[in-house]
Short mmCIF file of C-alpha atoms in Angstrom, two decimals:
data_model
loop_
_atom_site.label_atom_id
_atom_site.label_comp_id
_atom_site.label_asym_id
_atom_site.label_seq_id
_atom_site.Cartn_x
_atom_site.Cartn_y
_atom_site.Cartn_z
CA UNK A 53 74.73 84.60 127.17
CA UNK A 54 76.99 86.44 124.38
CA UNK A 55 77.99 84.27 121.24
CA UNK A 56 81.42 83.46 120.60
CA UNK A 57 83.68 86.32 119.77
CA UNK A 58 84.44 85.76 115.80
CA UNK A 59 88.94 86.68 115.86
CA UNK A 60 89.98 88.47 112.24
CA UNK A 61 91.78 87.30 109.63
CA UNK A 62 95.50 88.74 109.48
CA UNK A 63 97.89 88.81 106.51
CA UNK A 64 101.63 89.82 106.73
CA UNK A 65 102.78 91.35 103.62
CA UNK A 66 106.39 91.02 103.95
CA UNK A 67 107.73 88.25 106.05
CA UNK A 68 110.89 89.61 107.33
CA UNK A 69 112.02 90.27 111.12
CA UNK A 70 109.43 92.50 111.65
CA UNK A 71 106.37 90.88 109.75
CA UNK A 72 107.33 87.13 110.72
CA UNK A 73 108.46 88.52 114.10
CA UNK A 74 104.72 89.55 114.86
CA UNK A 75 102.86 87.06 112.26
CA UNK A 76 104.08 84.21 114.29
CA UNK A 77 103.27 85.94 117.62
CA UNK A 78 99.67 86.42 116.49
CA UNK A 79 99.93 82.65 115.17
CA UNK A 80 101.02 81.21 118.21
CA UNK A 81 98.44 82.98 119.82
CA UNK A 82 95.51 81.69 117.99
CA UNK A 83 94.77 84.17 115.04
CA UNK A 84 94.55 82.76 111.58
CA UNK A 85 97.74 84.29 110.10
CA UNK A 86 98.44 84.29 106.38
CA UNK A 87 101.88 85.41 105.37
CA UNK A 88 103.09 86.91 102.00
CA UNK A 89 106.32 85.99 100.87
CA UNK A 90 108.47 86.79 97.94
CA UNK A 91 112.30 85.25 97.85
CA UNK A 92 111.24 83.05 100.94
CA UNK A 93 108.36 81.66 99.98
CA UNK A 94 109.97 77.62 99.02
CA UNK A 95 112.36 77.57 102.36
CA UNK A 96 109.32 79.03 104.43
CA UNK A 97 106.47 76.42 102.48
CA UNK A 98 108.91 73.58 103.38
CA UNK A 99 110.50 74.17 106.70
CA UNK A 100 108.01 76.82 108.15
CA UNK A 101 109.10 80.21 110.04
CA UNK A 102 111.33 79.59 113.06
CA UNK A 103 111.66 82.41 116.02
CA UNK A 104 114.73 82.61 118.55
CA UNK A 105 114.24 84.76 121.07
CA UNK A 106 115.56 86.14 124.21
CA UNK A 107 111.81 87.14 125.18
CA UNK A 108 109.50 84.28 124.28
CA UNK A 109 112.01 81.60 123.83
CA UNK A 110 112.23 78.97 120.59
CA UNK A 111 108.80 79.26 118.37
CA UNK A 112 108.60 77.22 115.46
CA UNK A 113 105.04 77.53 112.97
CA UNK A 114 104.99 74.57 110.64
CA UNK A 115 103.23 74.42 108.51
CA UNK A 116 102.97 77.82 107.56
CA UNK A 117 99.85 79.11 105.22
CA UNK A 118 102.49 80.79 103.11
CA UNK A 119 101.89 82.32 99.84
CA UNK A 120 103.82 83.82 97.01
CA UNK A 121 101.31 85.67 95.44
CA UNK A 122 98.49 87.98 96.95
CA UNK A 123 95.76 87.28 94.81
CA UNK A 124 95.93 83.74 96.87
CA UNK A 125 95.46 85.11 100.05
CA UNK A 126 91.89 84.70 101.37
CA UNK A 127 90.18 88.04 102.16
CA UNK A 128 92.18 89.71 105.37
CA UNK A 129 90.19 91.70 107.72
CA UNK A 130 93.82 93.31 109.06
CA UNK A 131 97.08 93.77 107.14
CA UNK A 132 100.13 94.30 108.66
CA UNK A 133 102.62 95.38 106.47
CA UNK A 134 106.39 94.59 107.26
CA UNK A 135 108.02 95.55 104.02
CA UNK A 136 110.94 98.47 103.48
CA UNK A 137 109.37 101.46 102.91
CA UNK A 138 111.91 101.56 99.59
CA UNK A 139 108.97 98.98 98.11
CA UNK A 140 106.12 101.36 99.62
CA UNK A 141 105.33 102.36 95.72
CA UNK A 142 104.91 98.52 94.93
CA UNK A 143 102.98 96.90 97.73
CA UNK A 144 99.44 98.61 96.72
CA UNK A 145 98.68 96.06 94.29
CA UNK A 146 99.31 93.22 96.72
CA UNK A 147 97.15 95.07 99.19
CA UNK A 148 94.13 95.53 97.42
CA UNK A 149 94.54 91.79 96.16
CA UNK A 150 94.69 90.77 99.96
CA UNK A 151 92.25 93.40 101.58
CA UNK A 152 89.02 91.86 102.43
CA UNK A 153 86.15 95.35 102.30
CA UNK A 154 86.82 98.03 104.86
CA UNK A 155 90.33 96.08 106.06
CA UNK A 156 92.72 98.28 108.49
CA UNK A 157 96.25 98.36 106.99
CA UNK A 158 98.90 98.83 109.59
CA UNK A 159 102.46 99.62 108.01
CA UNK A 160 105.00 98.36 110.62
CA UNK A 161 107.61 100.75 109.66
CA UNK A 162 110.02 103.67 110.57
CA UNK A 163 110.71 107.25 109.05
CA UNK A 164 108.02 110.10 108.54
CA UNK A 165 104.53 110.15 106.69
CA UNK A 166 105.24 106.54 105.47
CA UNK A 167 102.04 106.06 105.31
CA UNK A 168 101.09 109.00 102.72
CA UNK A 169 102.44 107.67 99.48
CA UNK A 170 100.72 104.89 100.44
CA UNK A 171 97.65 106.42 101.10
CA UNK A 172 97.26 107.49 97.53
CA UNK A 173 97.03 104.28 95.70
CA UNK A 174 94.42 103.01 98.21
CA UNK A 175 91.20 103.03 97.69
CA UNK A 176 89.25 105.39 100.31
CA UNK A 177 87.23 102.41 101.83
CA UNK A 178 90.19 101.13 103.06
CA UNK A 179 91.61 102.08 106.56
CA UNK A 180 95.27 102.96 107.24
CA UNK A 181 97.32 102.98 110.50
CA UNK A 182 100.66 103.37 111.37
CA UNK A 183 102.58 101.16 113.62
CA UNK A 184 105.91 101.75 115.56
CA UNK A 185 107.66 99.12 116.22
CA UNK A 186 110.10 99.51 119.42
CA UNK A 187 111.97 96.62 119.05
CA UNK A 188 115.72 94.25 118.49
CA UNK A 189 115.01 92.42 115.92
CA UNK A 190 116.60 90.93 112.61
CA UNK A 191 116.19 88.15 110.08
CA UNK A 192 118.94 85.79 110.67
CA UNK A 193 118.28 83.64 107.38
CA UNK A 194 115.07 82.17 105.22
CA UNK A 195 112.18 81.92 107.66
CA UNK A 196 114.46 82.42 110.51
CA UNK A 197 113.93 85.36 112.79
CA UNK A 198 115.89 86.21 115.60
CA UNK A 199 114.93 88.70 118.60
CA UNK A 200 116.74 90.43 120.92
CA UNK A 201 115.04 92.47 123.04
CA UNK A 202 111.75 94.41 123.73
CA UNK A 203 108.84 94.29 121.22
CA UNK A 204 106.25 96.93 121.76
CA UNK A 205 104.04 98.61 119.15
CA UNK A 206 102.25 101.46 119.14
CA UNK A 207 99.10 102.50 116.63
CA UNK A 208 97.45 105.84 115.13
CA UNK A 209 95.04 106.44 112.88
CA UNK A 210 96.03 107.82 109.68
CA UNK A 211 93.54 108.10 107.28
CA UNK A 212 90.14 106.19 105.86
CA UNK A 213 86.63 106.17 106.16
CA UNK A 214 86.44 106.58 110.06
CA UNK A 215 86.07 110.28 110.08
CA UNK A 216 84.84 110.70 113.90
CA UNK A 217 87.57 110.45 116.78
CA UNK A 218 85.49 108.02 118.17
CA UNK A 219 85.42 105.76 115.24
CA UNK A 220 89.22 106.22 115.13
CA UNK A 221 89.94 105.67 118.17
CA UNK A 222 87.84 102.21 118.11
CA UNK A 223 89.91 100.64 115.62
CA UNK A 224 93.02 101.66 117.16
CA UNK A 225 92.03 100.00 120.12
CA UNK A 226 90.70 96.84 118.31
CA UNK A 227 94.72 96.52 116.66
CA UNK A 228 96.04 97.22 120.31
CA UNK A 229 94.32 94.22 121.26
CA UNK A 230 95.41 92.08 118.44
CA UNK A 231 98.73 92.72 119.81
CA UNK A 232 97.63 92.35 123.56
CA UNK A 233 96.09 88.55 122.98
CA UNK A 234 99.48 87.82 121.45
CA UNK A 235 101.33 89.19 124.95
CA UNK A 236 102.85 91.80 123.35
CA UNK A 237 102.64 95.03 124.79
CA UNK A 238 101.04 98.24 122.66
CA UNK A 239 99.27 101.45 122.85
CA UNK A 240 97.41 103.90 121.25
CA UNK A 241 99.16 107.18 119.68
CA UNK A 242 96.88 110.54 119.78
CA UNK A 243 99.25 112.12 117.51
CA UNK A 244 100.95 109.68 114.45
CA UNK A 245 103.11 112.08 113.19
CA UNK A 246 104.62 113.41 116.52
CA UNK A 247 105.43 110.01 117.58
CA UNK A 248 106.97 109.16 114.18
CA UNK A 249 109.11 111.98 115.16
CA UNK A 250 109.99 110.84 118.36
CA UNK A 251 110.48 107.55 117.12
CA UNK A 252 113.46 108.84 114.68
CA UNK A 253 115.01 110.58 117.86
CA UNK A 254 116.78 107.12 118.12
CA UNK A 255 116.20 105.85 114.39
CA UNK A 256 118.44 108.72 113.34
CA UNK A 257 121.64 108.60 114.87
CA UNK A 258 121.63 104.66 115.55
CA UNK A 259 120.51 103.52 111.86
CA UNK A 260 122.97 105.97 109.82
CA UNK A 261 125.99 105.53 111.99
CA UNK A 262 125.95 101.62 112.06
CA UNK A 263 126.57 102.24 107.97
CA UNK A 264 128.70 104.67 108.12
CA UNK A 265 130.73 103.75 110.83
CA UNK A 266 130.73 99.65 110.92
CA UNK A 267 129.33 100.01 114.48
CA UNK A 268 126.67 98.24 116.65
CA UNK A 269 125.10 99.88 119.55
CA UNK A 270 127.71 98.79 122.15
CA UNK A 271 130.71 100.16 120.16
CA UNK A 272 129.12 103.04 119.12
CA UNK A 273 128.14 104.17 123.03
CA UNK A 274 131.17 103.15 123.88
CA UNK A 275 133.30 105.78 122.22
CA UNK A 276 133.30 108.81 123.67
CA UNK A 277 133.36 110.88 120.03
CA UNK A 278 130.49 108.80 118.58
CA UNK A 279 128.64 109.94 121.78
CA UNK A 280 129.38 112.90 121.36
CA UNK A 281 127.70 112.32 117.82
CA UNK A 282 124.89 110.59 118.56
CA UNK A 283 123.61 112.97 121.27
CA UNK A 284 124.21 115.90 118.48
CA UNK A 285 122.18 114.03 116.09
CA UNK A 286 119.29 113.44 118.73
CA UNK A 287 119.10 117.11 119.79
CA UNK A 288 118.69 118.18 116.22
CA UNK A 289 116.00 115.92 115.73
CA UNK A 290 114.17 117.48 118.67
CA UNK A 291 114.78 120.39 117.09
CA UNK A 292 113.66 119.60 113.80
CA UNK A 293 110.51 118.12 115.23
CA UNK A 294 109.58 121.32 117.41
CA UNK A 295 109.84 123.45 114.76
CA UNK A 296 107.08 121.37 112.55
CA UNK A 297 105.15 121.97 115.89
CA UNK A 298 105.04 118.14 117.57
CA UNK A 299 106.10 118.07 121.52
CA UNK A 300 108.84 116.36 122.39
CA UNK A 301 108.42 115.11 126.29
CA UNK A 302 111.39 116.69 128.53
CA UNK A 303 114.74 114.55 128.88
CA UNK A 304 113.31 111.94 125.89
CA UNK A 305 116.50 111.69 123.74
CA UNK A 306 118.33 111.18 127.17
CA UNK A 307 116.37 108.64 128.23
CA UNK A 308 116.48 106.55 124.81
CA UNK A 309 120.20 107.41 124.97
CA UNK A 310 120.25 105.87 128.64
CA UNK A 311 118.41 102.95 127.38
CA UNK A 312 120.55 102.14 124.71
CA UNK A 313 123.15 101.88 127.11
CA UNK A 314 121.70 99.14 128.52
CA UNK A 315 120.23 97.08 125.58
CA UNK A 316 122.14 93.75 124.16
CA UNK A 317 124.55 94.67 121.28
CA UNK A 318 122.56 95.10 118.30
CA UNK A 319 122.70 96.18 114.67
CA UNK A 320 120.01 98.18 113.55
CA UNK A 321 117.94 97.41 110.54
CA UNK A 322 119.61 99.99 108.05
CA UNK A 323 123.02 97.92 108.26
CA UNK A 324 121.50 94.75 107.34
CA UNK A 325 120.02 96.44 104.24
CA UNK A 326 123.77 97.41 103.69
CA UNK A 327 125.39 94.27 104.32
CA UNK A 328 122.66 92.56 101.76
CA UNK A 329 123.33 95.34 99.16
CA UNK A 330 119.65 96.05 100.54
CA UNK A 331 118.19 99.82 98.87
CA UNK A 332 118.60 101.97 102.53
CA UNK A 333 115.41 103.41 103.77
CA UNK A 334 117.34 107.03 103.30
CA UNK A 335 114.00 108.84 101.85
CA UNK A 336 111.98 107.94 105.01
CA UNK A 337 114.23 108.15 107.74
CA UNK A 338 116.13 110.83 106.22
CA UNK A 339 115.23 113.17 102.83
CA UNK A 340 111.67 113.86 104.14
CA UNK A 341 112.19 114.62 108.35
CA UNK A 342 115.08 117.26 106.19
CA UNK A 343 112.40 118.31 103.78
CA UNK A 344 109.83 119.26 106.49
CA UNK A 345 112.25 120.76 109.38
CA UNK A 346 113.17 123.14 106.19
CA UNK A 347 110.10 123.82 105.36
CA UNK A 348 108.97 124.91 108.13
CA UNK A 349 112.90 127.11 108.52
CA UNK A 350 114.51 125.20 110.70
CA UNK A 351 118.07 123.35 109.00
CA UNK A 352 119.35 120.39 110.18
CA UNK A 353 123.43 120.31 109.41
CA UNK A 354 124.27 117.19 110.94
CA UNK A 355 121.48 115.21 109.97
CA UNK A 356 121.83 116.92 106.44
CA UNK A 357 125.71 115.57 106.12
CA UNK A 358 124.37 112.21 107.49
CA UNK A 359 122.37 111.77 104.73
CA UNK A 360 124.21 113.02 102.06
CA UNK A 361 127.16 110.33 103.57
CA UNK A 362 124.58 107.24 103.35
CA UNK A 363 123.56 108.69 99.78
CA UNK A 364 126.83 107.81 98.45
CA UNK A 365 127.73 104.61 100.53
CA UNK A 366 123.95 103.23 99.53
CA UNK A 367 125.01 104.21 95.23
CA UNK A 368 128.73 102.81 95.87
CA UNK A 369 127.18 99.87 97.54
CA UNK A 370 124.48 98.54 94.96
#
């Protein structure tokens, strides 16, 4: 007869669409989920977190064990980290406030090596992953989350004190099946950084142009010149990522360009930062992909003019 099965504690830092997208799905599904909050925190205390989505349906988590400061938080066995990456140089304090010894820290975000500035101000008995998120999702107001469309993650090992594969590969698995219990679907990644690249294949194209353009996804693959664009933009991310050696599967920027096509209209993440007078996430999704694909001789014109574009909208903006 085996004892009972002992579930970890979880703390969001950063209770936007992404962190109070998956905090209440882990919620709902029986974890004990403590979520950091900044702004929020009053609305969220008094009315909880509210979900409405096309998936899962209406989810409501009230009362909430919401908190406005880290040091409150009991000891967290996992932390998933929703925040910007523009507040990456910020959020160690909170984490080693909120880490219980030996916690994994998964950063739910995009762009590449996110999760080596990171890595720095942590202490080395901590564990970090990296998460990508494949999913529609957006905060529609103060605890209120809204969600389009799909919802997979997918971890890696980054760093820590699990130095053998195996060890790695066990606490992968154990955050896979966080997100499993919560009926979400997720995988392991054998290779963080190649995914990360494959992951701005789409991040790219769809999270500049929205700014710079005043487009959706609908509009945008619409048009037959911002087609045109997008598919550019794609193939020179390939490009960028096969020259810093990472595999990018045959037909993959086709088949997230198919599949775009099909999804509900949707605004990625990078125009709500602009429409909020949000800092863009230009560095990660952006300066260092450019930084590496030159490093390694391979320049990336369109992405290049991209970026220097969103570089002055994001100044003019704030």
């Amino acid at each position: 007869m085996t004892g009972a099965v002992t579930r970890p504690t979880i703390g969001i830092i950063g209770t936007g669409a992404i962190g109070g997208f998956y905090g209440m799905m882990l919620a709902h599904a029986g974890f004990d989920v403590h979520f950091l909050l900044r702004s929020e925190f009053s609305a969220v205390a008094e009315r909880g977190l509210q979900l409405h989505s096309a998936v899962h349906g209406a989810l409501t988590l009230n009362p909430v064990q919401a908190y406005a400061a880290a040091e409150d938080m009991p000891p967290c066995d996992w932390l998933l980290v929703g925040a910007k990456t523009t507040s990456n140089a910020d959020l160690a304090p909170a984490i080693l406030q909120a880490a219980a010894p030996e916690a994994k820290v998964l950063l739910l975000q995009n762009g590449l090596d996110v999760e080596d500035s990171l890595r720095e101000l942590l202490p080395d008995s901590l564990h970090v992953l990296g998460g990508l998120c494949y999913i529609c999702v957006h905060r529609q107001g103060p605890g209120v989350v809204t969600h389009q469309a799909l919802g997979a993650v997918h971890v890696g090992y980054h760093s820590g004190p699990a130095a053998e594969g195996a060890a790695r590969a066990a606490i992968v698995e154990e955050g896979v099946g966080l997100f499993h219990a919560a009926g979400i679907d997720s995988q392991a990644m054998a290779n963080l950084h190649q995914a990360r690249w494959q992951k701005l294949v789409w991040n790219i194209p769809y999270n500049g142009l929205s700014v710079l353009l005043g487009a959706s996804t609908t509009p945008l693959m619409a048009d037959a010149d911002s087609r045109e664009l997008i598919q550019a933009l794609m193939a020179e991310v390939v490009q960028g990522a096969v020259a810093c050696g990472h595999e990018v599967p045959e037909g993959y920027a086709e088949h997230l360009f198919r599949v775009t096509e099909k999804m509900p209209d949707y605004w990625p993440s990078m125009y709500h930062d602009y429409l909020h007078k949000r800092p863009l996430e230009l560095d990660a999704i952006y300066a260092r992909p450019l930084a590496v694909a030159r490093a390694a001789g391979c320049e990336l014109p369109r992405i290049e003019a991209l970026y220097r574009s969103l570089c002055f909208i994001d100044r003019r903006n704030r």
